JSON list of C-alpha atoms in Angstrom, two decimals:
[
{"chain": "A", "resi": 1, "resn": "UNK", "atom": "CA", "xyz": [-0.24, -0.06, 0.16]},
{"chain": "A", "resi": 2, "resn": "UNK", "atom": "CA", "xyz": [3.04, 2.15, -0.46]},
{"chain": "A", "resi": 3, "resn": "UNK", "atom": "CA", "xyz": [1.67, 3.14, -3.94]},
{"chain": "A", "resi": 4, "resn": "UNK", "atom": "CA", "xyz": [-0.17, 6.57, -4.74]},
{"chain": "A", "resi": 5, "resn": "UNK", "atom": "CA", "xyz": [-3.42, 4.64, -5.20]},
{"chain": "A", "resi": 6, "resn": "UNK", "atom": "CA", "xyz": [-3.41, 2.89, -1.80]},
{"chain": "A", "resi": 7, "resn": "UNK", "atom": "CA", "xyz": [-2.60, 5.56, 0.48]},
{"chain": "A", "resi": 8, "resn": "UNK", "atom": "CA", "xyz": [-5.16, 7.37, -0.75]},
{"chain": "A", "resi": 9, "resn": "UNK", "atom": "CA", "xyz": [-7.90, 4.32, -0.01]},
{"chain": "A", "resi": 10, "resn": "UNK", "atom": "CA", "xyz": [-6.20, 3.86, 3.46]},
{"chain": "A", "resi": 11, "resn": "UNK", "atom": "CA", "xyz": [-7.31, 7.80, 3.98]},
{"chain": "A", "resi": 12, "resn": "UNK", "atom": "CA", "xyz": [-10.31, 7.44, 2.88]},
{"chain": "A", "resi": 13, "resn": "UNK", "atom": "CA", "xyz": [-11.48, 3.87, 4.80]},
{"chain": "A", "resi": 14, "resn": "UNK", "atom": "CA", "xyz": [-9.53, 5.69, 7.94]},
{"chain": "A", "resi": 15, "resn": "UNK", "atom": "CA", "xyz": [-11.84, 8.43, 7.54]},
{"chain": "A", "resi": 16, "resn": "UNK", "atom": "CA", "xyz": [-14.84, 6.57, 7.39]},
{"chain": "A", "resi": 17, "resn": "UNK", "atom": "CA", "xyz": [-14.46, 4.31, 10.32]},
{"chain": "A", "resi": 18, "resn": "UNK", "atom": "CA", "xyz": [-13.27, 8.08, 12.26]},
{"chain": "A", "resi": 19, "resn": "UNK", "atom": "CA", "xyz": [-16.89, 8.86, 11.09]},
{"chain": "A", "resi": 20, "resn": "UNK", "atom": "CA", "xyz": [-18.57, 5.83, 12.11]},
{"chain": "A", "resi": 21, "resn": "UNK", "atom": "CA", "xyz": [-16.98, 5.77, 15.60]},
{"chain": "A", "resi": 22, "resn": "UNK", "atom": "CA", "xyz": [-18.25, 9.38, 16.20]},
{"chain": "A", "resi": 23, "resn": "UNK", "atom": "CA", "xyz": [-22.09, 8.48, 15.99]},
{"chain": "A", "resi": 24, "resn": "UNK", "atom": "CA", "xyz": [-24.60, 7.61, 18.29]},
{"chain": "A", "resi": 25, "resn": "UNK", "atom": "CA", "xyz": [-26.14, 3.90, 18.06]},
{"chain": "A", "resi": 26, "resn": "UNK", "atom": "CA", "xyz": [-29.71, 3.59, 20.06]},
{"chain": "A", "resi": 27, "resn": "UNK", "atom": "CA", "xyz": [-31.15, -0.12, 20.67]},
{"chain": "A", "resi": 28, "resn": "UNK", "atom": "CA", "xyz": [-34.70, -0.38, 21.35]},
{"chain": "A", "resi": 29, "resn": "UNK", "atom": "CA", "xyz": [-35.36, -2.33, 24.74]},
{"chain": "A", "resi": 30, "resn": "UNK", "atom": "CA", "xyz": [-37.27, -5.89, 23.64]},
{"chain": "A", "resi": 31, "resn": "UNK", "atom": "CA", "xyz": [-40.52, -5.10, 24.23]},
{"chain": "A", "resi": 32, "resn": "UNK", "atom": "CA", "xyz": [-39.90, -1.94, 21.88]},
{"chain": "A", "resi": 33, "resn": "UNK", "atom": "CA", "xyz": [-38.35, -4.28, 19.46]},
{"chain": "A", "resi": 34, "resn": "UNK", "atom": "CA", "xyz": [-41.14, -6.46, 19.04]},
{"chain": "A", "resi": 35, "resn": "UNK", "atom": "CA", "xyz": [-43.58, -4.86, 18.38]},
{"chain": "A", "resi": 36, "resn": "UNK", "atom": "CA", "xyz": [-41.62, -2.91, 16.00]},
{"chain": "A", "resi": 37, "resn": "UNK", "atom": "CA", "xyz": [-41.49, -6.38, 14.24]},
{"chain": "A", "resi": 38, "resn": "UNK", "atom": "CA", "xyz": [-44.47, -7.74, 15.11]},
{"chain": "A", "resi": 39, "resn": "UNK", "atom": "CA", "xyz": [-45.78, -3.90, 13.68]},
{"chain": "A", "resi": 40, "resn": "UNK", "atom": "CA", "xyz": [-43.76, -4.75, 10.28]},
{"chain": "A", "resi": 41, "resn": "UNK", "atom": "CA", "xyz": [-45.15, -7.96, 9.66]},
{"chain": "A", "resi": 42, "resn": "UNK", "atom": "CA", "xyz": [-48.41, -6.75, 10.02]},
{"chain": "A", "resi": 43, "resn": "UNK", "atom": "CA", "xyz": [-47.17, -4.10, 7.00]},
{"chain": "A", "resi": 44, "resn": "UNK", "atom": "CA", "xyz": [-46.30, -6.85, 4.97]},
{"chain": "A", "resi": 45, "resn": "UNK", "atom": "CA", "xyz": [-49.26, -9.22, 5.45]},
{"chain": "A", "resi": 46, "resn": "UNK", "atom": "CA", "xyz": [-51.33, -6.65, 4.66]},
{"chain": "A", "resi": 47, "resn": "UNK", "atom": "CA", "xyz": [-49.55, -5.82, 2.03]},
{"chain": "A", "resi": 48, "resn": "UNK", "atom": "CA", "xyz": [-49.62, -9.08, 0.33]},
{"chain": "A", "resi": 49, "resn": "UNK", "atom": "CA", "xyz": [-53.17, -9.19, 1.27]},
{"chain": "A", "resi": 50, "resn": "UNK", "atom": "CA", "xyz": [-53.78, -6.00, -1.04]},
{"chain": "A", "resi": 51, "resn": "UNK", "atom": "CA", "xyz": [-51.90, -7.54, -3.54]},
{"chain": "A", "resi": 52, "resn": "UNK", "atom": "CA", "xyz": [-54.02, -10.76, -3.82]},
{"chain": "A", "resi": 53, "resn": "UNK", "atom": "CA", "xyz": [-57.15, -8.73, -3.60]},
{"chain": "A", "resi": 54, "resn": "UNK", "atom": "CA", "xyz": [-55.89, -6.79, -6.66]},
{"chain": "A", "resi": 55, "resn": "UNK", "atom": "CA", "xyz": [-54.89, -9.08, -8.75]},
{"chain": "A", "resi": 56, "resn": "UNK", "atom": "CA", "xyz": [-58.11, -11.38, -7.67]},
{"chain": "A", "resi": 57, "resn": "UNK", "atom": "CA", "xyz": [-60.03, -8.08, -8.51]},
{"chain": "A", "resi": 58, "resn": "UNK", "atom": "CA", "xyz": [-58.30, -7.63, -12.46]},
{"chain": "A", "resi": 59, "resn": "UNK", "atom": "CA", "xyz": [-58.97, -11.70, -13.50]},
{"chain": "A", "resi": 60, "resn": "UNK", "atom": "CA", "xyz": [-62.88, -10.83, -12.42]},
{"chain": "A", "resi": 61, "resn": "UNK", "atom": "CA", "xyz": [-62.89, -8.01, -14.55]},
{"chain": "A", "resi": 62, "resn": "UNK", "atom": "CA", "xyz": [-61.27, -9.50, -17.07]},
{"chain": "A", "resi": 63, "resn": "UNK", "atom": "CA", "xyz": [-63.36, -12.53, -17.31]},
{"chain": "A", "resi": 64, "resn": "UNK", "atom": "CA", "xyz": [-66.51, -10.59, -17.18]},
{"chain": "A", "resi": 65, "resn": "UNK", "atom": "CA", "xyz": [-64.81, -8.65, -20.18]},
{"chain": "A", "resi": 66, "resn": "UNK", "atom": "CA", "xyz": [-63.90, -11.68, -22.06]},
{"chain": "A", "resi": 67, "resn": "UNK", "atom": "CA", "xyz": [-67.06, -12.78, -21.28]},
{"chain": "A", "resi": 68, "resn": "UNK", "atom": "CA", "xyz": [-69.53, -9.26, -22.24]},
{"chain": "A", "resi": 69, "resn": "UNK", "atom": "CA", "xyz": [-67.28, -9.82, -25.18]},
{"chain": "A", "resi": 70, "resn": "UNK", "atom": "CA", "xyz": [-68.71, -13.51, -26.21]},
{"chain": "A", "resi": 71, "resn": "UNK", "atom": "CA", "xyz": [-71.65, -12.09, -24.97]},
{"chain": "A", "resi": 72, "resn": "UNK", "atom": "CA", "xyz": [-71.84, -9.37, -27.91]},
{"chain": "A", "resi": 73, "resn": "UNK", "atom": "CA", "xyz": [-70.40, -11.55, -30.43]},
{"chain": "A", "resi": 74, "resn": "UNK", "atom": "CA", "xyz": [-73.06, -14.75, -30.12]},
{"chain": "A", "resi": 75, "resn": "UNK", "atom": "CA", "xyz": [-75.52, -12.52, -29.51]},
{"chain": "A", "resi": 76, "resn": "UNK", "atom": "CA", "xyz": [-74.94, -10.70, -33.54]},
{"chain": "A", "resi": 77, "resn": "UNK", "atom": "CA", "xyz": [-74.41, -14.40, -34.49]},
{"chain": "A", "resi": 78, "resn": "UNK", "atom": "CA", "xyz": [-77.76, -15.37, -33.62]},
{"chain": "A", "resi": 79, "resn": "UNK", "atom": "CA", "xyz": [-79.82, -11.97, -35.10]},
{"chain": "A", "resi": 80, "resn": "UNK", "atom": "CA", "xyz": [-77.98, -12.47, -38.16]},
{"chain": "A", "resi": 81, "resn": "UNK", "atom": "CA", "xyz": [-79.38, -16.75, -38.29]},
{"chain": "A", "resi": 82, "resn": "UNK", "atom": "CA", "xyz": [-82.16, -15.25, -37.10]},
{"chain": "A", "resi": 83, "resn": "UNK", "atom": "CA", "xyz": [-82.91, -12.26, -40.37]},
{"chain": "A", "resi": 84, "resn": "UNK", "atom": "CA", "xyz": [-81.43, -15.03, -42.61]},
{"chain": "A", "resi": 85, "resn": "UNK", "atom": "CA", "xyz": [-83.80, -17.66, -41.47]},
{"chain": "A", "resi": 86, "resn": "UNK", "atom": "CA", "xyz": [-87.06, -14.85, -42.46]},
{"chain": "A", "resi": 87, "resn": "UNK", "atom": "CA", "xyz": [-87.10, -13.74, -38.75]},
{"chain": "A", "resi": 88, "resn": "UNK", "atom": "CA", "xyz": [-87.58, -10.19, -39.72]},
{"chain": "A", "resi": 89, "resn": "UNK", "atom": "CA", "xyz": [-89.48, -9.34, -43.12]},
{"chain": "A", "resi": 90, "resn": "UNK", "atom": "CA", "xyz": [-86.41, -7.84, -44.39]},
{"chain": "A", "resi": 91, "resn": "UNK", "atom": "CA", "xyz": [-84.07, -8.51, -46.81]},
{"chain": "A", "resi": 92, "resn": "UNK", "atom": "CA", "xyz": [-80.92, -8.86, -45.42]},
{"chain": "A", "resi": 93, "resn": "UNK", "atom": "CA", "xyz": [-80.40, -13.14, -47.03]},
{"chain": "A", "resi": 94, "resn": "UNK", "atom": "CA", "xyz": [-79.43, -13.60, -50.80]},
{"chain": "A", "resi": 95, "resn": "UNK", "atom": "CA", "xyz": [-82.31, -15.22, -51.39]},
{"chain": "A", "resi": 96, "resn": "UNK", "atom": "CA", "xyz": [-85.06, -13.01, -49.99]},
{"chain": "A", "resi": 97, "resn": "UNK", "atom": "CA", "xyz": [-83.21, -9.81, -52.55]},
{"chain": "A", "resi": 98, "resn": "UNK", "atom": "CA", "xyz": [-83.07, -11.46, -55.35]},
{"chain": "A", "resi": 99, "resn": "UNK", "atom": "CA", "xyz": [-86.97, -12.16, -54.84]},
{"chain": "A", "resi": 100, "resn": "UNK", "atom": "CA", "xyz": [-87.58, -8.95, -53.97]},
{"chain": "A", "resi": 101, "resn": "UNK", "atom": "CA", "xyz": [-85.98, -8.00, -57.03]},
{"chain": "A", "resi": 102, "resn": "UNK", "atom": "CA", "xyz": [-87.92, -10.14, -59.46]},
{"chain": "A", "resi": 103, "resn": "UNK", "atom": "CA", "xyz": [-91.55, -9.14, -57.44]},
{"chain": "A", "resi": 104, "resn": "UNK", "atom": "CA", "xyz": [-90.31, -5.41, -57.62]},
{"chain": "A", "resi": 105, "resn": "UNK", "atom": "CA", "xyz": [-89.79, -5.45, -61.50]}
]
C-alpha cells in the first residue's frame, strides 16, 4: 500500500471509520423491538393481501370483459341467423334479396 492509490484508499477508509465512531447508536428495549417487528410483519401481510385482492379483482374484470365480448358476438350471430331464416321481414339473406328484386319488376 505504498502507492499513491493505496495511500488515498487507506485515508478514505480511516476517515469512514472515524465518522462511524462518532455516530451514536441507540438500541431499543426487547419489548419495543418486538412491537416494531410485529408492526412491520402486519404491514407486510396487509400488503400481500392487498396485492392478492388486486390480482383477483383484475382477473374477475378480465373474465367479465371476455364474457361480455363473447356474449356480444354470440348475440350478433343469433340475430344474423334469425334474419337469414326469415325471422324478420327485412331482405337480408341473398335469396330474399333476389326474390325482392324479382317481385319488384
